[in-house]
mmCIF file of C-alpha atoms in Angstrom:
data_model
loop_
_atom_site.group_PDB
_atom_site.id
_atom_site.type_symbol
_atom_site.label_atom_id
_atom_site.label_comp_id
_atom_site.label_asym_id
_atom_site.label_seq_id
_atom_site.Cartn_x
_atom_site.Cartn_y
_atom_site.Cartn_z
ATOM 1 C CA UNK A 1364 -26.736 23.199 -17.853
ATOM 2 C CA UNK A 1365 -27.261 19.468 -18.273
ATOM 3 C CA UNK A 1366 -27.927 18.439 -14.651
ATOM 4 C CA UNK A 1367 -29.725 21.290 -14.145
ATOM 5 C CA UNK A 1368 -32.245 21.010 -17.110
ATOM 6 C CA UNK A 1369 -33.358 17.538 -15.432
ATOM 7 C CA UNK A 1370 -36.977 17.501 -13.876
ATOM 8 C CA UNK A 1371 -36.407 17.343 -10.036
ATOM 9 C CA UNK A 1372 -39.570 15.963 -9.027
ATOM 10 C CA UNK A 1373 -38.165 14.867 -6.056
ATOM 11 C CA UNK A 1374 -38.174 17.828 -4.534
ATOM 12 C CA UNK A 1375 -41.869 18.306 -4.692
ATOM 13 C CA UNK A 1376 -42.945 14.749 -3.924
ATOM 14 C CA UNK A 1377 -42.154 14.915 -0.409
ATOM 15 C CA UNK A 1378 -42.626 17.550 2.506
ATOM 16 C CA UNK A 1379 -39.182 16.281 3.479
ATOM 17 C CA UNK A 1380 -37.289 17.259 0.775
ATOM 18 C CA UNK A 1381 -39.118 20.849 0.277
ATOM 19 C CA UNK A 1382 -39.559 22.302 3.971
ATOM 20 C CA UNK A 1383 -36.642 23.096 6.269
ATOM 21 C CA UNK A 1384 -36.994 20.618 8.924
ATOM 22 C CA UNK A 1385 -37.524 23.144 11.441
ATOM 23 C CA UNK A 1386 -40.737 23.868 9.946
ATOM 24 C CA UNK A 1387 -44.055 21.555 9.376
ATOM 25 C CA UNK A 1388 -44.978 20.879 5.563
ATOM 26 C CA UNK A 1389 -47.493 23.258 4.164
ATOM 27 C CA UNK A 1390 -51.080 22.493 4.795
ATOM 28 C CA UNK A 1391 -49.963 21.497 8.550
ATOM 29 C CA UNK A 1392 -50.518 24.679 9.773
ATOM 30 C CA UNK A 1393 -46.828 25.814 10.182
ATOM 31 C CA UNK A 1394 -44.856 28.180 7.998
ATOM 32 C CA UNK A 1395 -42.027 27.445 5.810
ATOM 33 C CA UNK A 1396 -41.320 28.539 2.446
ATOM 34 C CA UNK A 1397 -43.643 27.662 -0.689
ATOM 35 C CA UNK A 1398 -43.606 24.193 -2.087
ATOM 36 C CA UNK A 1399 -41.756 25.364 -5.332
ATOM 37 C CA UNK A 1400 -43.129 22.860 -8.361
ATOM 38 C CA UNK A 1401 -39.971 20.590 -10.059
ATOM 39 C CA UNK A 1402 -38.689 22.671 -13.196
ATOM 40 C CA UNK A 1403 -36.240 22.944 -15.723
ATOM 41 C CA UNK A 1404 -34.057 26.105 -15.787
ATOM 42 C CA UNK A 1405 -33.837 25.723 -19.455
ATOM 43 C CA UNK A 1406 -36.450 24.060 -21.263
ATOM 44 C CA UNK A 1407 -34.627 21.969 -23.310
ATOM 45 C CA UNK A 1408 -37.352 20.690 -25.220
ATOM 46 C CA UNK A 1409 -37.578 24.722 -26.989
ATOM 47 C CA UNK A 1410 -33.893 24.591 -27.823
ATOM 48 C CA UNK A 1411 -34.257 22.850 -31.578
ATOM 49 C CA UNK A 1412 -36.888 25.944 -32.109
ATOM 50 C CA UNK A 1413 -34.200 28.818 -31.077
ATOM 51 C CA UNK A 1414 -31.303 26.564 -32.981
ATOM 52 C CA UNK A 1415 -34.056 26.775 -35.950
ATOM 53 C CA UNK A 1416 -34.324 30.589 -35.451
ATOM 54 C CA UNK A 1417 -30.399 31.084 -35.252
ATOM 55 C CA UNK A 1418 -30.376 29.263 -38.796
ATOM 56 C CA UNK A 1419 -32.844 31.040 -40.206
ATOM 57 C CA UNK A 1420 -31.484 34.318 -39.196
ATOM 58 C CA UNK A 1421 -27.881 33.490 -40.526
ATOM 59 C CA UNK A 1422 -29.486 32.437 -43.427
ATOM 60 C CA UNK A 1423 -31.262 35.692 -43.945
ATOM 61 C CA UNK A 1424 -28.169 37.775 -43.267
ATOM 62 C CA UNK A 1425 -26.257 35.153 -45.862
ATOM 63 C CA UNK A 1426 -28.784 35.761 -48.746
ATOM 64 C CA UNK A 1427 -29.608 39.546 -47.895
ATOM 65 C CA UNK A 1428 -32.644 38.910 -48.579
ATOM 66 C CA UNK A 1429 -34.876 42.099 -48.185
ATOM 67 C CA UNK A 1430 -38.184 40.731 -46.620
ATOM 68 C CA UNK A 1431 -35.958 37.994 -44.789
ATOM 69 C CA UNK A 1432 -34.029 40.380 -42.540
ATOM 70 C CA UNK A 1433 -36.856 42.582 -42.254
ATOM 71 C CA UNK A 1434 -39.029 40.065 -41.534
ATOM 72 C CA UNK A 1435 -36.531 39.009 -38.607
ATOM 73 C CA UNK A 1436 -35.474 42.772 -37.296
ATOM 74 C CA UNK A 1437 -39.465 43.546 -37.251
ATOM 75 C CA UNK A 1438 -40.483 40.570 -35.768
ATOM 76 C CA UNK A 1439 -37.889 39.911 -33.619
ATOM 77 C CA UNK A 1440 -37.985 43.572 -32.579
ATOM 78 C CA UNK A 1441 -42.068 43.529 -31.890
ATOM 79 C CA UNK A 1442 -41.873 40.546 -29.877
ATOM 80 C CA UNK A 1443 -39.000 41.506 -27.696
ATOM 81 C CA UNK A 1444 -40.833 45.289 -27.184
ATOM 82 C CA UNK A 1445 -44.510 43.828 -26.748
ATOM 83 C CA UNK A 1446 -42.665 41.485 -23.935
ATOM 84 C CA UNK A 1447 -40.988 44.142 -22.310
ATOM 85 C CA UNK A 1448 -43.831 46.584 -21.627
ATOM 86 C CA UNK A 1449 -46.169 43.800 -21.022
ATOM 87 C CA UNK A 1450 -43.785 42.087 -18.498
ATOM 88 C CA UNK A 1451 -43.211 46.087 -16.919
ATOM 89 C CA UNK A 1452 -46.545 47.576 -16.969
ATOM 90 C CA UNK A 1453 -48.900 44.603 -16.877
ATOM 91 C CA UNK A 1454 -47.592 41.461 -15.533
ATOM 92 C CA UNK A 1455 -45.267 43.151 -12.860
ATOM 93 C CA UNK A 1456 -48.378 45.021 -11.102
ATOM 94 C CA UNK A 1457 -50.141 41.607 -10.990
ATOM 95 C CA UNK A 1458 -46.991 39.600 -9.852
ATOM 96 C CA UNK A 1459 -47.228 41.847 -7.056
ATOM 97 C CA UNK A 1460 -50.228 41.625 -5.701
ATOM 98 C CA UNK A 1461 -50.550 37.563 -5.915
ATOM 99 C CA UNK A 1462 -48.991 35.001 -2.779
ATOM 100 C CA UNK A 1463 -45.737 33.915 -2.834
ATOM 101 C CA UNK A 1464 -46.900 30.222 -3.440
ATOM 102 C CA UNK A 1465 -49.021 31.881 -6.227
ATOM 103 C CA UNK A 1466 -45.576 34.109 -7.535
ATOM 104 C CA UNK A 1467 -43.494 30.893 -6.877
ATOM 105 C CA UNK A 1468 -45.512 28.486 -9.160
ATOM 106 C CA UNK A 1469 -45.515 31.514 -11.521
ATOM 107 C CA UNK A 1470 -42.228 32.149 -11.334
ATOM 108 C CA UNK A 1471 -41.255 28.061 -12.426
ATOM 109 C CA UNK A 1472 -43.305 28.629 -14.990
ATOM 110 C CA UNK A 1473 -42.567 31.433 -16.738
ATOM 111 C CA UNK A 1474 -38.833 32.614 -15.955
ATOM 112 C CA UNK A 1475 -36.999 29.692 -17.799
ATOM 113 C CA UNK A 1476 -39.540 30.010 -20.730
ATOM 114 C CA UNK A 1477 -37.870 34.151 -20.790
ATOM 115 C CA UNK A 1478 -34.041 33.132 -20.313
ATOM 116 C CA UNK A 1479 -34.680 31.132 -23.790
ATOM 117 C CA UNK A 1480 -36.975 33.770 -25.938
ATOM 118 C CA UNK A 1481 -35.454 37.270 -24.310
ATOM 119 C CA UNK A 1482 -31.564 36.158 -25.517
ATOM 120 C CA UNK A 1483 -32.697 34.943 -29.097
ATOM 121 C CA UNK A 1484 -35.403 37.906 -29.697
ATOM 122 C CA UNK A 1485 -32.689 39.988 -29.252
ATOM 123 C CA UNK A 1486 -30.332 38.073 -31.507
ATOM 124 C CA UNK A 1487 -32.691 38.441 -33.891
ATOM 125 C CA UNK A 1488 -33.536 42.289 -33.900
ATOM 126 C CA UNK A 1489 -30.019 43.483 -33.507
ATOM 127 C CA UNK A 1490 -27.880 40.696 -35.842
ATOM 128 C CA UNK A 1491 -30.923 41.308 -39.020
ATOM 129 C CA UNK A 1492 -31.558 45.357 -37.805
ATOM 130 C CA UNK A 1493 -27.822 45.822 -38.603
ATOM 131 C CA UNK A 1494 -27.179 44.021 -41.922
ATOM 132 C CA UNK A 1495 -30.735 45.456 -42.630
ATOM 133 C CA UNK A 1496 -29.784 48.851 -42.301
ATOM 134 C CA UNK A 1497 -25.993 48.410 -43.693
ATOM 135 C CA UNK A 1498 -28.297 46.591 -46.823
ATOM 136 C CA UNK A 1499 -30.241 49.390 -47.921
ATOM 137 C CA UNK A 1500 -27.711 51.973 -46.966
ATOM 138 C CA UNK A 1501 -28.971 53.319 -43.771
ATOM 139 C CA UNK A 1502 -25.902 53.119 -42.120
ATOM 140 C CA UNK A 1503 -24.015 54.889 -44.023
ATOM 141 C CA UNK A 1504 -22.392 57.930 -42.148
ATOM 142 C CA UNK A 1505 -23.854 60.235 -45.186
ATOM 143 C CA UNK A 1506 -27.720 58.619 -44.532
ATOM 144 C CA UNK A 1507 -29.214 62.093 -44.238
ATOM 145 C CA UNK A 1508 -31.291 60.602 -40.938
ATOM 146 C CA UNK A 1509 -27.608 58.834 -39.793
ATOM 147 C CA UNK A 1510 -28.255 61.071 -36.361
ATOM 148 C CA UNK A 1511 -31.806 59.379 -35.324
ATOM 149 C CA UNK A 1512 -29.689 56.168 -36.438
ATOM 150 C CA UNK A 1513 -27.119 56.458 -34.071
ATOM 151 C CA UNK A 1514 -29.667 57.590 -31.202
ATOM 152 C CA UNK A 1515 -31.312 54.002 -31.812
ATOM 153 C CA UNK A 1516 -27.735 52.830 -30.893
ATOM 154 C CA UNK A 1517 -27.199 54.468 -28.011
ATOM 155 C CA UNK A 1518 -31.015 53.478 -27.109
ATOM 156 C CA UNK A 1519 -30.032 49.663 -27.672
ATOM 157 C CA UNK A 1520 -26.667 50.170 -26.000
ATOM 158 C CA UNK A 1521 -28.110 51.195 -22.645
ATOM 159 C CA UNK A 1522 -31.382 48.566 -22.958
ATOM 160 C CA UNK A 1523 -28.389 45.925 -23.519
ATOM 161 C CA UNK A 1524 -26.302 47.077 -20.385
ATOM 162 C CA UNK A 1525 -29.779 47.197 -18.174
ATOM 163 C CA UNK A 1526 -30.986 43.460 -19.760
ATOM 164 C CA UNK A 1527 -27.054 41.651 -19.861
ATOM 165 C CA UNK A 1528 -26.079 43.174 -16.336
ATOM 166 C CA UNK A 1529 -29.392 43.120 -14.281
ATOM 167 C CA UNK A 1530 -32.308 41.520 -15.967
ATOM 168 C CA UNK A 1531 -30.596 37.890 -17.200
ATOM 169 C CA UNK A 1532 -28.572 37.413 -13.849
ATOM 170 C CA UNK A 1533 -31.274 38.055 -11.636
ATOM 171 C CA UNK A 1534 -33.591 36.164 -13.856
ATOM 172 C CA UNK A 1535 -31.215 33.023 -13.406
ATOM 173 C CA UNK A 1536 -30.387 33.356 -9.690
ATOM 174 C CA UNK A 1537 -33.833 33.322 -9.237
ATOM 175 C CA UNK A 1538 -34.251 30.008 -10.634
ATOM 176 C CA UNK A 1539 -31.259 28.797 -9.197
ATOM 177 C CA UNK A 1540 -32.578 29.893 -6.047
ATOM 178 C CA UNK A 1541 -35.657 27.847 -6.347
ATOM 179 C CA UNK A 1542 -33.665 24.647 -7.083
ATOM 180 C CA UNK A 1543 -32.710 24.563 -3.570
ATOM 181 C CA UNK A 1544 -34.252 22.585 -1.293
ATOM 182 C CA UNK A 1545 -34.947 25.708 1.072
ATOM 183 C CA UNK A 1546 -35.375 28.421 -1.454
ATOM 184 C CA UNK A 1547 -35.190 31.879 0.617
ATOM 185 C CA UNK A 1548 -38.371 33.749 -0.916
ATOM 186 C CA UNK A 1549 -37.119 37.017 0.484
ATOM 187 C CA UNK A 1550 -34.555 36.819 -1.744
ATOM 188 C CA UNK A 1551 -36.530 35.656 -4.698
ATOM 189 C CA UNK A 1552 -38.747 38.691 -4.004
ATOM 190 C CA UNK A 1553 -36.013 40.952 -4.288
ATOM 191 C CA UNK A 1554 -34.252 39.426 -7.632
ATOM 192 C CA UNK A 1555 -37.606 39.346 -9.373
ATOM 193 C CA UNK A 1556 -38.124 42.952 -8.457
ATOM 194 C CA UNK A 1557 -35.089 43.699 -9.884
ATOM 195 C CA UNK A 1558 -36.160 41.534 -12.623
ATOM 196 C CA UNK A 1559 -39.538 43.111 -13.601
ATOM 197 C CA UNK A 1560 -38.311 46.732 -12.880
ATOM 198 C CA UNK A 1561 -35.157 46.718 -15.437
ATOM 199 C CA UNK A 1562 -38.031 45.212 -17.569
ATOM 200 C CA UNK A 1563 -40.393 47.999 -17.193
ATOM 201 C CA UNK A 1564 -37.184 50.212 -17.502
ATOM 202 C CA UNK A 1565 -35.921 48.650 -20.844
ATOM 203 C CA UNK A 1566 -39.757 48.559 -21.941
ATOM 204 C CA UNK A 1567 -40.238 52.351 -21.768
ATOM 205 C CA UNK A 1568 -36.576 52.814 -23.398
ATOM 206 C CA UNK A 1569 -38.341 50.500 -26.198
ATOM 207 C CA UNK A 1570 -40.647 53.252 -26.865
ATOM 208 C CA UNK A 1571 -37.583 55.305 -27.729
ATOM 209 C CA UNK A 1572 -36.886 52.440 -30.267
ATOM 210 C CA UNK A 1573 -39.964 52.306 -31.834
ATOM 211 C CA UNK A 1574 -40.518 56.689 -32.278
ATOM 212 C CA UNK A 1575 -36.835 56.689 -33.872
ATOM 213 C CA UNK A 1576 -37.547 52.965 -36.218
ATOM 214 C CA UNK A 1577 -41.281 54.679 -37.208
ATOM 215 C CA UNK A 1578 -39.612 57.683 -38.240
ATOM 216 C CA UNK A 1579 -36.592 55.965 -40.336
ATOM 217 C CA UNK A 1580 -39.596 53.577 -41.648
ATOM 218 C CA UNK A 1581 -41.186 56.838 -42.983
ATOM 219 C CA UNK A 1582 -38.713 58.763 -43.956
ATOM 220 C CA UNK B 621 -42.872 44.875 -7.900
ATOM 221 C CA UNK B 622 -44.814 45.517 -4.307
ATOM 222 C CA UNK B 623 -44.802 43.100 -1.404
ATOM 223 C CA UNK B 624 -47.659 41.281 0.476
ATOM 224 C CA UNK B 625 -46.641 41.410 3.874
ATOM 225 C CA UNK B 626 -50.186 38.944 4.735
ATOM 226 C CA UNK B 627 -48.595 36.479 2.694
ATOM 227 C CA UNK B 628 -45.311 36.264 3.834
ATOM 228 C CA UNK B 629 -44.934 33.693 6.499
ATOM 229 C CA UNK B 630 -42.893 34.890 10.068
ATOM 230 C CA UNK B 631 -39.187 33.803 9.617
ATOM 231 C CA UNK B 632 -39.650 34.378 5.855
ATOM 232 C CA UNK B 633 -36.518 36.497 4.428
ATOM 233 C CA UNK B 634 -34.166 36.243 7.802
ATOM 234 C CA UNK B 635 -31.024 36.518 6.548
ATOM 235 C CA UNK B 636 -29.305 33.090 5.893
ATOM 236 C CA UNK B 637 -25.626 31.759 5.050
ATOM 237 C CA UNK B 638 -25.444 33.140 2.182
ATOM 238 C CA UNK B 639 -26.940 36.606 2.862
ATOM 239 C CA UNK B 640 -24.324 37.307 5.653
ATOM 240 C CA UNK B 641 -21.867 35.984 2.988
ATOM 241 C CA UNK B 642 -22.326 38.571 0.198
ATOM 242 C CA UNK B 643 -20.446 41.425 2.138
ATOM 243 C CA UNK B 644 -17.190 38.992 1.755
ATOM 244 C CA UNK B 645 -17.175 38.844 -1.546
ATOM 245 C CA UNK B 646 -15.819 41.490 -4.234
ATOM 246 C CA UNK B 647 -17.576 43.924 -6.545
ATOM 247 C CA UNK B 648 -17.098 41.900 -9.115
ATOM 248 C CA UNK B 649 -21.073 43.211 -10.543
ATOM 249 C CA UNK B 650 -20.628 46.638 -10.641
ATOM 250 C CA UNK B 651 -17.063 45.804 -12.604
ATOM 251 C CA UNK B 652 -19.098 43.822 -14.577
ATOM 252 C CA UNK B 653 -21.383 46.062 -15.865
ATOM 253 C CA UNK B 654 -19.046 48.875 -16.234
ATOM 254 C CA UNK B 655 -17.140 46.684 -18.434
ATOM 255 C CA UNK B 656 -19.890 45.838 -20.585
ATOM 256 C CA UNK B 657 -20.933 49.628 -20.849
ATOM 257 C CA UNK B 658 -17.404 50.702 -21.838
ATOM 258 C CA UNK B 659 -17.563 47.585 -24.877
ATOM 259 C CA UNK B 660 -21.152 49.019 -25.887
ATOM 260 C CA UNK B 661 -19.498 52.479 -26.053
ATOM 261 C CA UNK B 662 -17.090 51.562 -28.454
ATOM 262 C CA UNK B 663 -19.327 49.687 -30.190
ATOM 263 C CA UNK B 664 -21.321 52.265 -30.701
ATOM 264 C CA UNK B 665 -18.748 54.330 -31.716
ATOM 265 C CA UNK B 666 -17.170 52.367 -34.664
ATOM 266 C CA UNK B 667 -20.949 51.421 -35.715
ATOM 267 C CA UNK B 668 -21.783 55.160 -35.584
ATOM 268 C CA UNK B 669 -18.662 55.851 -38.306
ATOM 269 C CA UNK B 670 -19.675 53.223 -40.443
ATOM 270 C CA UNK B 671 -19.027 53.939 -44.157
ATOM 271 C CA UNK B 672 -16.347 56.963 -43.377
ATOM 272 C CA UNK B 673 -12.813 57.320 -42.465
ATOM 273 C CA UNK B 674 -13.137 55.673 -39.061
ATOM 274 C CA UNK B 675 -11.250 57.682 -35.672
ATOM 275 C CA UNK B 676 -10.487 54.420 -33.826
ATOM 276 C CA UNK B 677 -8.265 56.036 -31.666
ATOM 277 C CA UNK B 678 -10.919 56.685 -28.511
ATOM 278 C CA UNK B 679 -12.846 52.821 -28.813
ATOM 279 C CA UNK B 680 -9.604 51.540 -28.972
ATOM 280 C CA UNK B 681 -9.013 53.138 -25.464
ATOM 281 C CA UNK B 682 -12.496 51.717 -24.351
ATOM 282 C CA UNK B 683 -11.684 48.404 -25.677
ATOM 283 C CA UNK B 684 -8.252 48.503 -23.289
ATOM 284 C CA UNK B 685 -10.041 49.606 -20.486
ATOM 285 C CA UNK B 686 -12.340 47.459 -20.666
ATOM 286 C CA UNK B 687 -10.158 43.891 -20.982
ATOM 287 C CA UNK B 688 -7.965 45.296 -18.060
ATOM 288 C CA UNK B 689 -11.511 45.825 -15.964
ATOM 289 C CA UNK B 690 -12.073 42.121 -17.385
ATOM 290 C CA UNK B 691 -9.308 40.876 -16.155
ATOM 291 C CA UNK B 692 -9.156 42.637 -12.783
ATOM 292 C CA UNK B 693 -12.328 41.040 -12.257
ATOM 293 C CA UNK B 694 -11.595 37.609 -13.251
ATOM 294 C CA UNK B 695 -8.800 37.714 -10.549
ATOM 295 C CA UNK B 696 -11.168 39.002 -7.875
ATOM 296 C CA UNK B 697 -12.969 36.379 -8.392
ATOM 297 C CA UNK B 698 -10.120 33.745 -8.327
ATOM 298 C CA UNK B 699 -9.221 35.250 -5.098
ATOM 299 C CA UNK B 700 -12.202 34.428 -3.410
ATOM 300 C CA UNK B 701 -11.626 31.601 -0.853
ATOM 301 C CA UNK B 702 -15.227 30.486 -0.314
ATOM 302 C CA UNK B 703 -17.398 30.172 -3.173
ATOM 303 C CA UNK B 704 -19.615 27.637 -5.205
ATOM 304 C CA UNK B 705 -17.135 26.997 -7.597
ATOM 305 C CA UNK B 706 -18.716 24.072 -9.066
ATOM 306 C CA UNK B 707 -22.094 26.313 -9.762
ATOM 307 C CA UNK B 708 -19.849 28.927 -10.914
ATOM 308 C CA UNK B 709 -18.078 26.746 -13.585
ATOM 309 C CA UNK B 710 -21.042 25.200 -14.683
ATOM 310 C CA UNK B 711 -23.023 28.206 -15.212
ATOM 311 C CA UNK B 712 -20.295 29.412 -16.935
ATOM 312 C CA UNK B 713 -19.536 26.936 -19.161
ATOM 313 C CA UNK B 714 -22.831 27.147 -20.784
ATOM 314 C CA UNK B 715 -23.708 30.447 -20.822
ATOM 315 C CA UNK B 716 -20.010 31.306 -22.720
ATOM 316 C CA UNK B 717 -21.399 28.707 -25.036
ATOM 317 C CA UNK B 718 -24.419 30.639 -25.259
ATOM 318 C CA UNK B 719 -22.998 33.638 -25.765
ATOM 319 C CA UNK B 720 -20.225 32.461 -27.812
ATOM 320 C CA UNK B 721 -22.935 31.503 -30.463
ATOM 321 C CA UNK B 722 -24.800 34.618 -30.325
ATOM 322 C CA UNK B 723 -20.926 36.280 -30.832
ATOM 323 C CA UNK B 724 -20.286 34.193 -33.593
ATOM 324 C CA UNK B 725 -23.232 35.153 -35.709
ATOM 325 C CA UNK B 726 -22.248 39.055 -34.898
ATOM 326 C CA UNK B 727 -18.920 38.396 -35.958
ATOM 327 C CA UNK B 728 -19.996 36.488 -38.829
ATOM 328 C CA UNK B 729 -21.781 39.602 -40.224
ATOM 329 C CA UNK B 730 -19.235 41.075 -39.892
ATOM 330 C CA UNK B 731 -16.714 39.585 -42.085
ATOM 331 C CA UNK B 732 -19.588 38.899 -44.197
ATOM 332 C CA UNK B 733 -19.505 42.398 -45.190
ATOM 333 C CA UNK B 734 -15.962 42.588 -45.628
ATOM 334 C CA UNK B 735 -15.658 44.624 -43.127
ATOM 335 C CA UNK B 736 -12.167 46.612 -43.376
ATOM 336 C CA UNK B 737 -9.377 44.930 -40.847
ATOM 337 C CA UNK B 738 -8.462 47.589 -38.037
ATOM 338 C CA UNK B 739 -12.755 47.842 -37.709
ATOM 339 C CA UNK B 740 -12.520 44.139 -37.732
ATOM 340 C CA UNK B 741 -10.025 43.585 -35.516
ATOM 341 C CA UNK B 742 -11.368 46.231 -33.101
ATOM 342 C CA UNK B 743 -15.361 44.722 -33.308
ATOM 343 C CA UNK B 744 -13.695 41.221 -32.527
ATOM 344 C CA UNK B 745 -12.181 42.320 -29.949
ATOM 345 C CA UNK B 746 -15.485 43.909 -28.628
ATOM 346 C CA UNK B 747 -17.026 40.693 -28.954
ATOM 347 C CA UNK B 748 -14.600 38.645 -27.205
ATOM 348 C CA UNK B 749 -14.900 40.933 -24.393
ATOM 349 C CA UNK B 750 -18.695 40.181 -24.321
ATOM 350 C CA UNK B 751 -18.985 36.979 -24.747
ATOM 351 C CA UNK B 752 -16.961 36.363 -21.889
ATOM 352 C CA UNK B 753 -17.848 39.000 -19.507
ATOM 353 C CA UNK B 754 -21.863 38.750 -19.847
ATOM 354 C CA UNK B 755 -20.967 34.969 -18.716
ATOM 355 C CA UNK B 756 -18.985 36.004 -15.875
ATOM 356 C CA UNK B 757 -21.824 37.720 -14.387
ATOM 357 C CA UNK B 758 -24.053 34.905 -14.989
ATOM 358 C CA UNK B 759 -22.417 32.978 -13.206
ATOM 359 C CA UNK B 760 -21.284 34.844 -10.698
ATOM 360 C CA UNK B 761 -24.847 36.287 -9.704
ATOM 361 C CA UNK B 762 -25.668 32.930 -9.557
ATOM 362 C CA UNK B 763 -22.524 31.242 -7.363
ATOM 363 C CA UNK B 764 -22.878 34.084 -4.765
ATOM 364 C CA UNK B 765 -26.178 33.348 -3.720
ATOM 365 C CA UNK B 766 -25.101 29.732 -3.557
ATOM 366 C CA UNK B 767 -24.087 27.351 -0.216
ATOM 367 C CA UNK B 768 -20.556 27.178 -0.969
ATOM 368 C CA UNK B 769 -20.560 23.603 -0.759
ATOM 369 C CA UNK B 770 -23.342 23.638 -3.120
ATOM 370 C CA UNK B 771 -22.224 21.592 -6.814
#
C-alpha cells in the first residue's frame, strides 16, 4: 500500500479538506465529523523490524534450535495473548466511554501500529509452536497428551477464523475509512466494535491456549 | 464497545452512498469466512494425524469445497458492476503479498521436515487457499465501504 502509507497532512491542514462543506469546521460551532489526524495505514518505518522478526524466526525453525523456537512460540504467544485481553477487557471499556474526536485520534494512532504486530505475533507463535512441538515430539499422534494437543488446534483454528475474517478487515476498513475526506464515524463506531469485541472474544479463547500450553509445559 | 450518544454530533451516522450500497453487493464475507473455516478444518485434521498413517480422504473433501467456495466467490465479486476496483486491487495486491510471505514460511516448514508428499501436497494446497482468500476479504471489506469512484 504505497500511496496509502504516505502522510496526508493535507487533509488535516485545512477545514476545507476535512469537513463536508455542508458543515462549518470544528471549533465554529457547527457539527461535522472529527478532524481525523494525517496517518499512515502501515507504518512503514516498523516494516525492517517485522522483516527482522520473519528472519529470525526462519532462522530458528532452520537450526531447530531449542531455546530459539521456544523463545519465539513463548514470546510470540505472550505478546499476542497479553494484547488480546488487554485490547478486550481493558482498552475496549475505555474506548467506549471517550469522544469520537478522542476515539478518532486514538484510533490513527493505534490501529495501523496492530495491523503490523497482530499478523507477525501470530506468525511467530504458530510457524515456531509447530516445529517446536514436531521438535521434541509432541506432535506425534502417540504423545500420550496428543488429545489436549489437538484441542490447542482447534482453539487456534477458531481464534484464526474470528481474527482473519472479522478482526483484520474491520481493523483496515476502519482506517481506510478515515482516509476519506468525510470519514462516516457511525460507521467507524460500528467496525471498531466489531474490532474490539472479536478481540475480547479471541482474548478469552486465549485463556483456553494458555490452561492447555501450562499443562503440556508441565506434563 | 458502548456508544456516547452526547458526543455524537446530529447528522452523525445517516446513512450515506455507500451504506445504501452494501445491500447490492454479494455475500461474498460470509463465503469468505466459511471458506477459511473449512481450510482450518482440514488443517487441523492432517496436523492432528501427524506421525501416523494419515486418512486424507475427508480434508481432501474440505480442501475441494473450499477452492470451489473460493472460486464462487471470486466470480461474485467479478460480477459486481459498481465497485472500487482500484481500492480493491490495491488492497489486494499487498495483502496477497503479505500473506503470501507468511504462507511461504508455513510451507517452508513444511518441506523442511520432509514432510511425506500426499500431506504435502494437501497442506499446500491449504495454504494456497489462504493466502488468497484472507486477501480477498481484505480487500473486499475494504472496497465495499468505498465511493466507487474512489482509487
Amino acid at each position: 500500500m504505497t500511496d496509502t502509507a504516505v502522510e496526508t497532512a493535507a487533509r488535516s491542514e485545512g477545514p476545507a479538506a476535512a469537513e463536508p462543506a455542508s458543515t462549518p469546521p470544528p471549533g465554529a460551532g457547527g457539527h461535522g465529523p472529527p478532524p481525523v489526524p494525517s496517518f499512515s495505514i502501515v507504518p512503514v518505518r516498523a516494516l525492517p523490524v517485522v522483516a527482522a522478526v520473519l528472519v529470525g524466526l526462519i532462522v530458528a525453525i532452520g537450526s531447530n534450535n531449542l531455546w530459539a523456537l521456544t523463545f519465539f512460540h513463548v514470546a510470540g504467544g505472550g505478546l499476542w495473548t497479553s494484547l488480546d485481553l488487554f485490547l478486550g477487557l481493558v482498552l475496549g471499556p475505555i474506548m467506549g466511554s471517550l469522544s469520537i474526536p478522542a476515539r478518532v485520534e486514538f484510533t490513527t494512532r493505534f490501529m495501523p501500529k496492530m495491523l503490523l504486530i497482530m499478523p507477525t505475533l501470530v506468525a511467530m507463535t504458530l510457524g515456531a509452536g509447530f516445529q517446536l512441538a514436531r521438535h521434541v515430539g509432541n506432535l506425534d499422534a502417540s504423545y500420550p497428551h496428543h488429545g489436549w494437543l489437538v484441542a490447542s488446534f482447534v482453539v487456534v483454528g477458531i481464534m484464526a477464523v474470528i481474527a482473519l475474517g472479522l478482526l483484520e478487515p474491520a481493523n483496515l476498513a476502519v482506517l481506510f475509512e478515515l482516509k476519506k475526506p468525510q470519514p462516516n464515524g457511525e460507521r467507524i463506531g460500528r467496525l471498531m466494535k466489531v474490532f474490539i469485541y472479536t478481540a475480547g472474544i479471541t482474548g478469552v479463547l486465549q485463556i483456553a491456549t494458555i490452561l492447555i500450553m501450562t499443562f503440556l509445559a508441565s506434563r | 464497545m458502548t456508544t456516547a450518544p452526547a458526543a455524537s454530533p446530529p447528522g452523525f451516522g445517516e446513512p450515506d452512498a455507500e451504506d445504501l450500497h452494501q445491500a447490492d453487493l454479494p455475500p461474498v464475507m460470509p463465503i469468505a469466512i466459511v471458506t477459511l473455516a473449512l481450510v482450518v478444518t482440514g488443517g487441523i485434521l492432517v496436523a492432528a494425524q501427524y506421525g501416523r498413517a494419515a486418512h486424507l480422504t475427508v480434508p481432501t473433501v474440505l480442501l475441494a469445497v473450499s477452492a470451489v467456495l473460493l472460486l464462487a466467490n471470486a466470480v461474485l465479486i467479478a460480477r459486481i458492476s459498481a465497485f472500487a476496483w482500484p481500492v480493491f486491487f490495491r488492497v489486494l495486491g499487498w495483502a496477497l503479498l503479505a500473506y503470501c510471505v507468511i504462507a511461504g514460511i508455513l510451507e517452508y516448514v513444511f518441506v523442511y521436515d520432509h514432510t511425506p508428499a500426499r500431506l504435502l501436497a494437501l497442506f499446500s494446497g491449504m495454504l494456497v487457499l489462504f493466502a488468497v482468500d484472507v486477501p480477498l476479504m481484505l480487500a473486499y471489506s475494504v472496497a465495499r465501504w468505498q465511493p466507487v469512484d474512489a482509487t
